[in-house]
Amino acid sequence: QKEVEQDPGPLSVPEGAIVSLNCTYSNSAFQYFMWYRQYSRKGPELLMYTYSSGNKEDGRFTAQVDKSSKYISLFIRDSQPSDSATYLCASRGRDDKIIFGKGTRLHILP
Amino acid sequence: DAGVIQSPRHEVTEMGQEVTLRCKPISGHNSLFWYRQTMMRGLELLIYFNNNVPIDDSGMPEDRFSAKMPNASFSTLKIQPSEPRDSAVYFCASSTGRNQPQHFGDGTRLSIL
């Protein structure tokens, strides 16, 4: 079992809809959780960075962590065509090594 | 500000050839990471440098892979001899510390025929 898993998609939603992207992880030692956005033929860029359980909001983006169920979510409100990308979730444990999921491809339809 | 710069952007070469990928981290960043991304395995850490010293190379797949960081502004990842299964996108990232946000370059798309 890979330590961080996410559905590869693609996920297609109409512009303006709320997008929900999800991830599960297996290592209970993970303490830090991240979401990266990767456009085609570009490197990943950090979107959200959270520690432990709870919610963190940044503009249209909300990251949610539930450590009891080992579940990570990213919500995008008022989705835009420019949000079309691959979204990678990632976790980091006490050894500081970041483990990435394989990514979910998101398409926002205008 | 210049981000992480990688070269070449694309490399196509024949099996058995030596391949050298290059990276210039963001000025002032003392941590540098090399990753490999494939559809099958996703993004995997190959090696991590701190202050130009290799700290964790447990992700380097085989002895055919080697990485160096001769100074704070330059790193190379070398594959010799290359094999078709090495085909992937190779990313370099840098940060101000191992547990700080990493900034990625745009990668080198490597195809080994």
PDB file of C-alpha atoms in Angstrom:
ATOM      1  CA  GLN A   1       0.000   0.000   0.000  1.00  0.00           C
ATOM      2  CA  LYS A   2       1.373   3.364  -1.044  1.00  0.00           C
ATOM      3  CA  GLU A   3       1.655   5.739   1.903  1.00  0.00           C
ATOM      4  CA  VAL A   4      -0.350   8.525   0.247  1.00  0.00           C
ATOM      5  CA  GLU A   5      -3.161   7.639  -2.153  1.00  0.00           C
ATOM      6  CA  GLN A   6      -5.470   9.711  -4.313  1.00  0.00           C
ATOM      7  CA  ASP A   7      -7.837   9.057  -7.178  1.00  0.00           C
ATOM      8  CA  PRO A   8      -6.068   9.901 -10.459  1.00  0.00           C
ATOM      9  CA  GLY A   9      -9.221  11.270 -12.081  1.00  0.00           C
ATOM     10  CA  PRO A  10      -9.748  13.011 -14.375  1.00  0.00           C
ATOM     11  CA  LEU A  11     -12.350  14.987 -12.492  1.00  0.00           C
ATOM     12  CA  SER A  12     -14.419  17.321 -14.683  1.00  0.00           C
ATOM     13  CA  VAL A  13     -16.652  19.991 -13.165  1.00  0.00           C
ATOM     14  CA  PRO A  14     -18.408  23.055 -14.602  1.00  0.00           C
ATOM     15  CA  GLU A  15     -16.994  26.508 -13.961  1.00  0.00           C
ATOM     16  CA  GLY A  16     -18.241  28.011 -10.719  1.00  0.00           C
ATOM     17  CA  ALA A  17     -18.803  24.670  -9.009  1.00  0.00           C
ATOM     18  CA  ILE A  18     -17.214  23.635  -5.716  1.00  0.00           C
ATOM     19  CA  VAL A  19     -14.445  21.102  -6.228  1.00  0.00           C
ATOM     20  CA  SER A  20     -13.561  18.482  -3.641  1.00  0.00           C
ATOM     21  CA  LEU A  21     -10.237  16.659  -3.953  1.00  0.00           C
ATOM     22  CA  ASN A  22      -9.381  13.890  -1.528  1.00  0.00           C
ATOM     23  CA  CYS A  23      -6.452  11.884  -0.298  1.00  0.00           C
ATOM     24  CA  THR A  24      -5.820   9.139   2.224  1.00  0.00           C
ATOM     25  CA  TYR A  25      -2.608   8.286   4.007  1.00  0.00           C
ATOM     26  CA  SER A  26      -1.496   5.256   5.953  1.00  0.00           C
ATOM     27  CA  ASN A  27       1.295   6.464   8.247  1.00  0.00           C
ATOM     28  CA  SER A  28      -0.029   7.783  11.547  1.00  0.00           C
ATOM     29  CA  ALA A  29       3.327   9.539  12.118  1.00  0.00           C
ATOM     30  CA  PHE A  30       2.551  12.051   9.380  1.00  0.00           C
ATOM     31  CA  GLN A  31       2.078  15.465  10.937  1.00  0.00           C
ATOM     32  CA  TYR A  32       2.302  17.956   8.083  1.00  0.00           C
ATOM     33  CA  PHE A  33       0.081  17.951   5.040  1.00  0.00           C
ATOM     34  CA  MET A  34       0.386  19.807   1.787  1.00  0.00           C
ATOM     35  CA  TRP A  35      -1.406  20.346  -1.478  1.00  0.00           C
ATOM     36  CA  TYR A  36       0.569  21.139  -4.627  1.00  0.00           C
ATOM     37  CA  ARG A  37      -0.819  22.277  -7.969  1.00  0.00           C
ATOM     38  CA  GLN A  38       0.960  21.189 -11.135  1.00  0.00           C
ATOM     39  CA  TYR A  39       0.169  22.642 -14.528  1.00  0.00           C
ATOM     40  CA  SER A  40       1.041  20.680 -17.649  1.00  0.00           C
ATOM     41  CA  ARG A  41       4.789  20.643 -18.327  1.00  0.00           C
ATOM     42  CA  LYS A  42       5.500  22.654 -15.168  1.00  0.00           C
ATOM     43  CA  GLY A  43       6.832  21.837 -11.742  1.00  0.00           C
ATOM     44  CA  PRO A  44       4.551  21.451  -8.709  1.00  0.00           C
ATOM     45  CA  GLU A  45       3.818  24.626  -6.756  1.00  0.00           C
ATOM     46  CA  LEU A  46       2.790  24.683  -3.118  1.00  0.00           C
ATOM     47  CA  LEU A  47      -0.853  25.690  -2.561  1.00  0.00           C
ATOM     48  CA  MET A  48      -1.605  24.852   1.037  1.00  0.00           C
ATOM     49  CA  TYR A  49       0.409  23.701   4.045  1.00  0.00           C
ATOM     50  CA  THR A  50      -1.270  22.497   7.240  1.00  0.00           C
ATOM     51  CA  TYR A  51      -0.225  20.932  10.511  1.00  0.00           C
ATOM     52  CA  SER A  52      -2.317  18.278  12.265  1.00  0.00           C
ATOM     53  CA  SER A  53      -6.106  18.179  12.097  1.00  0.00           C
ATOM     54  CA  GLY A  54      -8.423  20.995  11.212  1.00  0.00           C
ATOM     55  CA  ASN A  55      -9.173  23.442   8.427  1.00  0.00           C
ATOM     56  CA  LYS A  56      -7.070  26.105   6.750  1.00  0.00           C
ATOM     57  CA  GLU A  57      -8.481  28.628   4.332  1.00  0.00           C
ATOM     58  CA  ASP A  58      -6.689  30.741   1.724  1.00  0.00           C
ATOM     59  CA  GLY A  59      -8.898  32.629  -0.667  1.00  0.00           C
ATOM     60  CA  ARG A  60     -10.964  30.166  -2.676  1.00  0.00           C
ATOM     61  CA  PHE A  61      -9.012  27.195  -1.294  1.00  0.00           C
ATOM     62  CA  THR A  62      -9.696  25.283   1.924  1.00  0.00           C
ATOM     63  CA  ALA A  63      -7.547  22.411   3.143  1.00  0.00           C
ATOM     64  CA  GLN A  64      -9.000  19.975   5.646  1.00  0.00           C
ATOM     65  CA  VAL A  65      -7.213  17.257   7.612  1.00  0.00           C
ATOM     66  CA  ASP A  66      -8.884  14.522   9.637  1.00  0.00           C
ATOM     67  CA  LYS A  67      -6.140  12.578  11.395  1.00  0.00           C
ATOM     68  CA  SER A  68      -8.581  10.155  13.004  1.00  0.00           C
ATOM     69  CA  SER A  69      -9.560   8.818   9.593  1.00  0.00           C
ATOM     70  CA  LYS A  70      -6.245   9.710   7.870  1.00  0.00           C
ATOM     71  CA  TYR A  71      -8.122  11.758   5.301  1.00  0.00           C
ATOM     72  CA  ILE A  72      -6.992  14.963   3.567  1.00  0.00           C
ATOM     73  CA  SER A  73      -9.229  17.191   1.464  1.00  0.00           C
ATOM     74  CA  LEU A  74      -8.866  20.288  -0.687  1.00  0.00           C
ATOM     75  CA  PHE A  75     -11.928  22.333  -1.556  1.00  0.00           C
ATOM     76  CA  ILE A  76     -11.942  24.919  -4.326  1.00  0.00           C
ATOM     77  CA  ARG A  77     -14.816  27.392  -4.348  1.00  0.00           C
ATOM     78  CA  ASP A  78     -16.020  29.245  -7.442  1.00  0.00           C
ATOM     79  CA  SER A  79     -13.801  27.088  -9.639  1.00  0.00           C
ATOM     80  CA  GLN A  80     -12.218  28.711 -12.687  1.00  0.00           C
ATOM     81  CA  PRO A  81     -10.823  27.259 -15.926  1.00  0.00           C
ATOM     82  CA  SER A  82      -7.394  28.379 -14.680  1.00  0.00           C
ATOM     83  CA  ASP A  83      -7.767  25.871 -11.827  1.00  0.00           C
ATOM     84  CA  SER A  84      -7.457  23.051 -14.368  1.00  0.00           C
ATOM     85  CA  ALA A  85      -4.312  21.209 -13.329  1.00  0.00           C
ATOM     86  CA  THR A  86      -3.103  18.138 -11.485  1.00  0.00           C
ATOM     87  CA  TYR A  87      -3.350  18.409  -7.703  1.00  0.00           C
ATOM     88  CA  LEU A  88      -0.867  16.473  -5.587  1.00  0.00           C
ATOM     89  CA  CYS A  89      -1.404  15.847  -1.923  1.00  0.00           C
ATOM     90  CA  ALA A  90       1.659  15.234   0.226  1.00  0.00           C
ATOM     91  CA  SER A  91       2.493  14.366   3.799  1.00  0.00           C
ATOM     92  CA  ARG A  92       5.602  14.750   5.915  1.00  0.00           C
ATOM     93  CA  GLY A  93       6.525  12.800   9.011  1.00  0.00           C
ATOM     94  CA  ARG A  94       9.101  13.199  11.739  1.00  0.00           C
ATOM     95  CA  ASP A  95      11.924  12.223   9.358  1.00  0.00           C
ATOM     96  CA  ASP A  96      11.026  15.295   7.268  1.00  0.00           C
ATOM     97  CA  LYS A  97      10.731  13.239   4.076  1.00  0.00           C
ATOM     98  CA  ILE A  98       7.790  14.364   1.950  1.00  0.00           C
ATOM     99  CA  ILE A  99       5.675  11.592   0.442  1.00  0.00           C
ATOM    100  CA  PHE A 100       3.547  12.613  -2.540  1.00  0.00           C
ATOM    101  CA  GLY A 101       0.370  11.122  -3.917  1.00  0.00           C
ATOM    102  CA  LYS A 102       0.267  10.489  -7.650  1.00  0.00           C
ATOM    103  CA  GLY A 103      -2.078  13.391  -8.243  1.00  0.00           C
ATOM    104  CA  THR A 104      -5.650  14.002  -9.379  1.00  0.00           C
ATOM    105  CA  ARG A 105      -6.225  15.625 -12.772  1.00  0.00           C
ATOM    106  CA  LEU A 106      -8.872  18.334 -12.600  1.00  0.00           C
ATOM    107  CA  HIS A 107     -10.675  19.885 -15.575  1.00  0.00           C
ATOM    108  CA  ILE A 108     -12.867  22.948 -15.089  1.00  0.00           C
ATOM    109  CA  LEU A 109     -15.274  23.234 -17.992  1.00  0.00           C
ATOM    110  CA  PRO A 110     -16.080  26.811 -19.125  1.00  0.00           C
TER     111      PRO A 110
ATOM    112  CA  ASP B   1      13.052  36.721  -8.790  1.00  0.00           C
ATOM    113  CA  ALA B   2      14.468  33.774 -10.713  1.00  0.00           C
ATOM    114  CA  GLY B   3      13.080  30.449  -9.650  1.00  0.00           C
ATOM    115  CA  VAL B   4      14.793  27.079  -9.813  1.00  0.00           C
ATOM    116  CA  ILE B   5      16.344  26.676 -13.233  1.00  0.00           C
ATOM    117  CA  GLN B   6      16.787  23.288 -14.836  1.00  0.00           C
ATOM    118  CA  SER B   7      18.464  22.321 -18.088  1.00  0.00           C
ATOM    119  CA  PRO B   8      17.926  20.860 -20.523  1.00  0.00           C
ATOM    120  CA  ARG B   9      14.115  20.997 -20.661  1.00  0.00           C
ATOM    121  CA  HIS B  10      14.029  17.951 -22.908  1.00  0.00           C
ATOM    122  CA  GLU B  11      16.576  15.226 -23.532  1.00  0.00           C
ATOM    123  CA  VAL B  12      16.254  12.333 -25.942  1.00  0.00           C
ATOM    124  CA  THR B  13      19.119   9.895 -26.117  1.00  0.00           C
ATOM    125  CA  GLU B  14      19.880   6.295 -26.847  1.00  0.00           C
ATOM    126  CA  MET B  15      20.202   3.564 -24.305  1.00  0.00           C
ATOM    127  CA  GLY B  16      23.706   3.295 -22.893  1.00  0.00           C
ATOM    128  CA  GLN B  17      24.534   6.969 -23.246  1.00  0.00           C
ATOM    129  CA  GLU B  18      25.487   9.185 -20.339  1.00  0.00           C
ATOM    130  CA  VAL B  19      22.885  11.766 -19.344  1.00  0.00           C
ATOM    131  CA  THR B  20      23.599  14.847 -17.229  1.00  0.00           C
ATOM    132  CA  LEU B  21      20.803  16.983 -15.826  1.00  0.00           C
ATOM    133  CA  ARG B  22      21.547  20.374 -14.337  1.00  0.00           C
ATOM    134  CA  CYS B  23      19.958  22.533 -11.683  1.00  0.00           C
ATOM    135  CA  LYS B  24      20.457  26.041 -10.359  1.00  0.00           C
ATOM    136  CA  PRO B  25      18.605  26.509  -7.061  1.00  0.00           C
ATOM    137  CA  ILE B  26      17.126  29.758  -5.827  1.00  0.00           C
ATOM    138  CA  SER B  27      19.815  32.011  -4.404  1.00  0.00           C
ATOM    139  CA  GLY B  28      19.952  31.742  -0.619  1.00  0.00           C
ATOM    140  CA  HIS B  29      18.322  28.327  -0.474  1.00  0.00           C
ATOM    141  CA  ASN B  30      20.551  25.804   1.294  1.00  0.00           C
ATOM    142  CA  SER B  31      18.482  22.660   0.658  1.00  0.00           C
ATOM    143  CA  LEU B  32      18.264  21.002  -2.740  1.00  0.00           C
ATOM    144  CA  PHE B  33      16.202  18.012  -3.806  1.00  0.00           C
ATOM    145  CA  TRP B  34      16.139  15.864  -6.931  1.00  0.00           C
ATOM    146  CA  TYR B  35      12.851  14.093  -7.747  1.00  0.00           C
ATOM    147  CA  ARG B  36      11.677  11.764 -10.488  1.00  0.00           C
ATOM    148  CA  GLN B  37       8.066  11.741 -11.701  1.00  0.00           C
ATOM    149  CA  THR B  38       6.412   8.925 -13.648  1.00  0.00           C
ATOM    150  CA  MET B  39       2.802   7.970 -14.247  1.00  0.00           C
ATOM    151  CA  MET B  40       3.313   4.653 -12.481  1.00  0.00           C
ATOM    152  CA  ARG B  41       5.145   5.821  -9.363  1.00  0.00           C
ATOM    153  CA  GLY B  42       4.302   9.504  -9.107  1.00  0.00           C
ATOM    154  CA  LEU B  43       6.831  11.942  -7.636  1.00  0.00           C
ATOM    155  CA  GLU B  44       9.697  10.266  -5.805  1.00  0.00           C
ATOM    156  CA  LEU B  45      12.599  11.817  -3.928  1.00  0.00           C
ATOM    157  CA  LEU B  46      15.961  10.667  -5.266  1.00  0.00           C
ATOM    158  CA  ILE B  47      18.446  12.659  -3.186  1.00  0.00           C
ATOM    159  CA  TYR B  48      18.564  15.589  -0.770  1.00  0.00           C
ATOM    160  CA  PHE B  49      21.483  17.993  -0.229  1.00  0.00           C
ATOM    161  CA  ASN B  50      21.907  20.394   2.656  1.00  0.00           C
ATOM    162  CA  ASN B  51      24.637  23.037   2.390  1.00  0.00           C
ATOM    163  CA  ASN B  52      26.023  21.189  -0.658  1.00  0.00           C
ATOM    164  CA  VAL B  53      26.396  17.903   1.265  1.00  0.00           C
ATOM    165  CA  PRO B  54      24.332  14.836   0.309  1.00  0.00           C
ATOM    166  CA  ILE B  55      22.227  13.972   3.357  1.00  0.00           C
ATOM    167  CA  ASP B  56      19.794  11.355   2.092  1.00  0.00           C
ATOM    168  CA  ASP B  57      20.385   9.390  -1.098  1.00  0.00           C
ATOM    169  CA  SER B  58      18.190   6.443  -0.180  1.00  0.00           C
ATOM    170  CA  GLY B  59      15.929   7.172  -3.146  1.00  0.00           C
ATOM    171  CA  MET B  60      18.668   6.836  -5.757  1.00  0.00           C
ATOM    172  CA  PRO B  61      17.547   3.727  -7.639  1.00  0.00           C
ATOM    173  CA  GLU B  62      20.884   2.258  -8.687  1.00  0.00           C
ATOM    174  CA  ASP B  63      24.599   2.890  -8.876  1.00  0.00           C
ATOM    175  CA  ARG B  64      24.014   4.151 -12.400  1.00  0.00           C
ATOM    176  CA  PHE B  65      22.631   7.303 -10.782  1.00  0.00           C
ATOM    177  CA  SER B  66      24.902   9.874  -9.164  1.00  0.00           C
ATOM    178  CA  ALA B  67      24.415  13.447  -8.007  1.00  0.00           C
ATOM    179  CA  LYS B  68      26.793  16.223  -7.094  1.00  0.00           C
ATOM    180  CA  MET B  69      26.563  19.708  -5.709  1.00  0.00           C
ATOM    181  CA  PRO B  70      29.966  21.376  -6.136  1.00  0.00           C
ATOM    182  CA  ASN B  71      28.704  24.739  -4.884  1.00  0.00           C
ATOM    183  CA  ALA B  72      25.588  26.428  -3.558  1.00  0.00           C
ATOM    184  CA  SER B  73      24.369  27.476  -6.995  1.00  0.00           C
ATOM    185  CA  PHE B  74      24.735  24.304  -9.049  1.00  0.00           C
ATOM    186  CA  SER B  75      23.859  20.630  -8.925  1.00  0.00           C
ATOM    187  CA  THR B  76      23.950  17.774 -11.411  1.00  0.00           C
ATOM    188  CA  LEU B  77      22.206  14.434 -11.660  1.00  0.00           C
ATOM    189  CA  LYS B  78      23.999  11.942 -13.865  1.00  0.00           C
ATOM    190  CA  ILE B  79      22.820   8.624 -15.261  1.00  0.00           C
ATOM    191  CA  GLN B  80      25.463   6.345 -16.737  1.00  0.00           C
ATOM    192  CA  PRO B  81      24.664   4.136 -18.559  1.00  0.00           C
ATOM    193  CA  SER B  82      21.086   5.187 -19.252  1.00  0.00           C
ATOM    194  CA  GLU B  83      18.271   2.666 -19.766  1.00  0.00           C
ATOM    195  CA  PRO B  84      14.752   3.029 -21.265  1.00  0.00           C
ATOM    196  CA  ARG B  85      13.204   2.603 -17.788  1.00  0.00           C
ATOM    197  CA  ASP B  86      14.940   5.808 -16.718  1.00  0.00           C
ATOM    198  CA  SER B  87      12.544   7.753 -18.962  1.00  0.00           C
ATOM    199  CA  ALA B  88      10.696  10.199 -16.729  1.00  0.00           C
ATOM    200  CA  VAL B  89      10.461  13.856 -15.788  1.00  0.00           C
ATOM    201  CA  TYR B  90      13.215  14.835 -13.372  1.00  0.00           C
ATOM    202  CA  PHE B  91      12.602  17.780 -11.074  1.00  0.00           C
ATOM    203  CA  CYS B  92      14.943  19.804  -8.949  1.00  0.00           C
ATOM    204  CA  ALA B  93      13.585  21.726  -5.972  1.00  0.00           C
ATOM    205  CA  SER B  94      15.162  24.009  -3.408  1.00  0.00           C
ATOM    206  CA  SER B  95      14.171  25.422  -0.046  1.00  0.00           C
ATOM    207  CA  THR B  96      15.564  27.308   2.944  1.00  0.00           C
ATOM    208  CA  GLY B  97      15.501  24.100   4.993  1.00  0.00           C
ATOM    209  CA  ARG B  98      14.349  20.511   4.718  1.00  0.00           C
ATOM    210  CA  ASN B  99      11.044  21.212   6.433  1.00  0.00           C
ATOM    211  CA  GLN B 100      10.417  24.468   4.587  1.00  0.00           C
ATOM    212  CA  PRO B 101       8.268  24.823   1.442  1.00  0.00           C
ATOM    213  CA  GLN B 102      10.034  23.502  -1.622  1.00  0.00           C
ATOM    214  CA  HIS B 103      10.175  25.451  -4.872  1.00  0.00           C
ATOM    215  CA  PHE B 104      10.310  23.298  -7.971  1.00  0.00           C
ATOM    216  CA  GLY B 105      11.874  23.893 -11.352  1.00  0.00           C
ATOM    217  CA  ASP B 106       9.967  23.053 -14.528  1.00  0.00           C
ATOM    218  CA  GLY B 107      11.744  19.728 -14.901  1.00  0.00           C
ATOM    219  CA  THR B 108      13.732  17.859 -17.521  1.00  0.00           C
ATOM    220  CA  ARG B 109      11.702  15.476 -19.666  1.00  0.00           C
ATOM    221  CA  LEU B 110      14.035  12.552 -20.332  1.00  0.00           C
ATOM    222  CA  SER B 111      13.414   9.911 -22.979  1.00  0.00           C
ATOM    223  CA  ILE B 112      15.802   6.987 -23.339  1.00  0.00           C
ATOM    224  CA  LEU B 113      15.294   5.104 -26.603  1.00  0.00           C
TER     225      LEU B 113
END
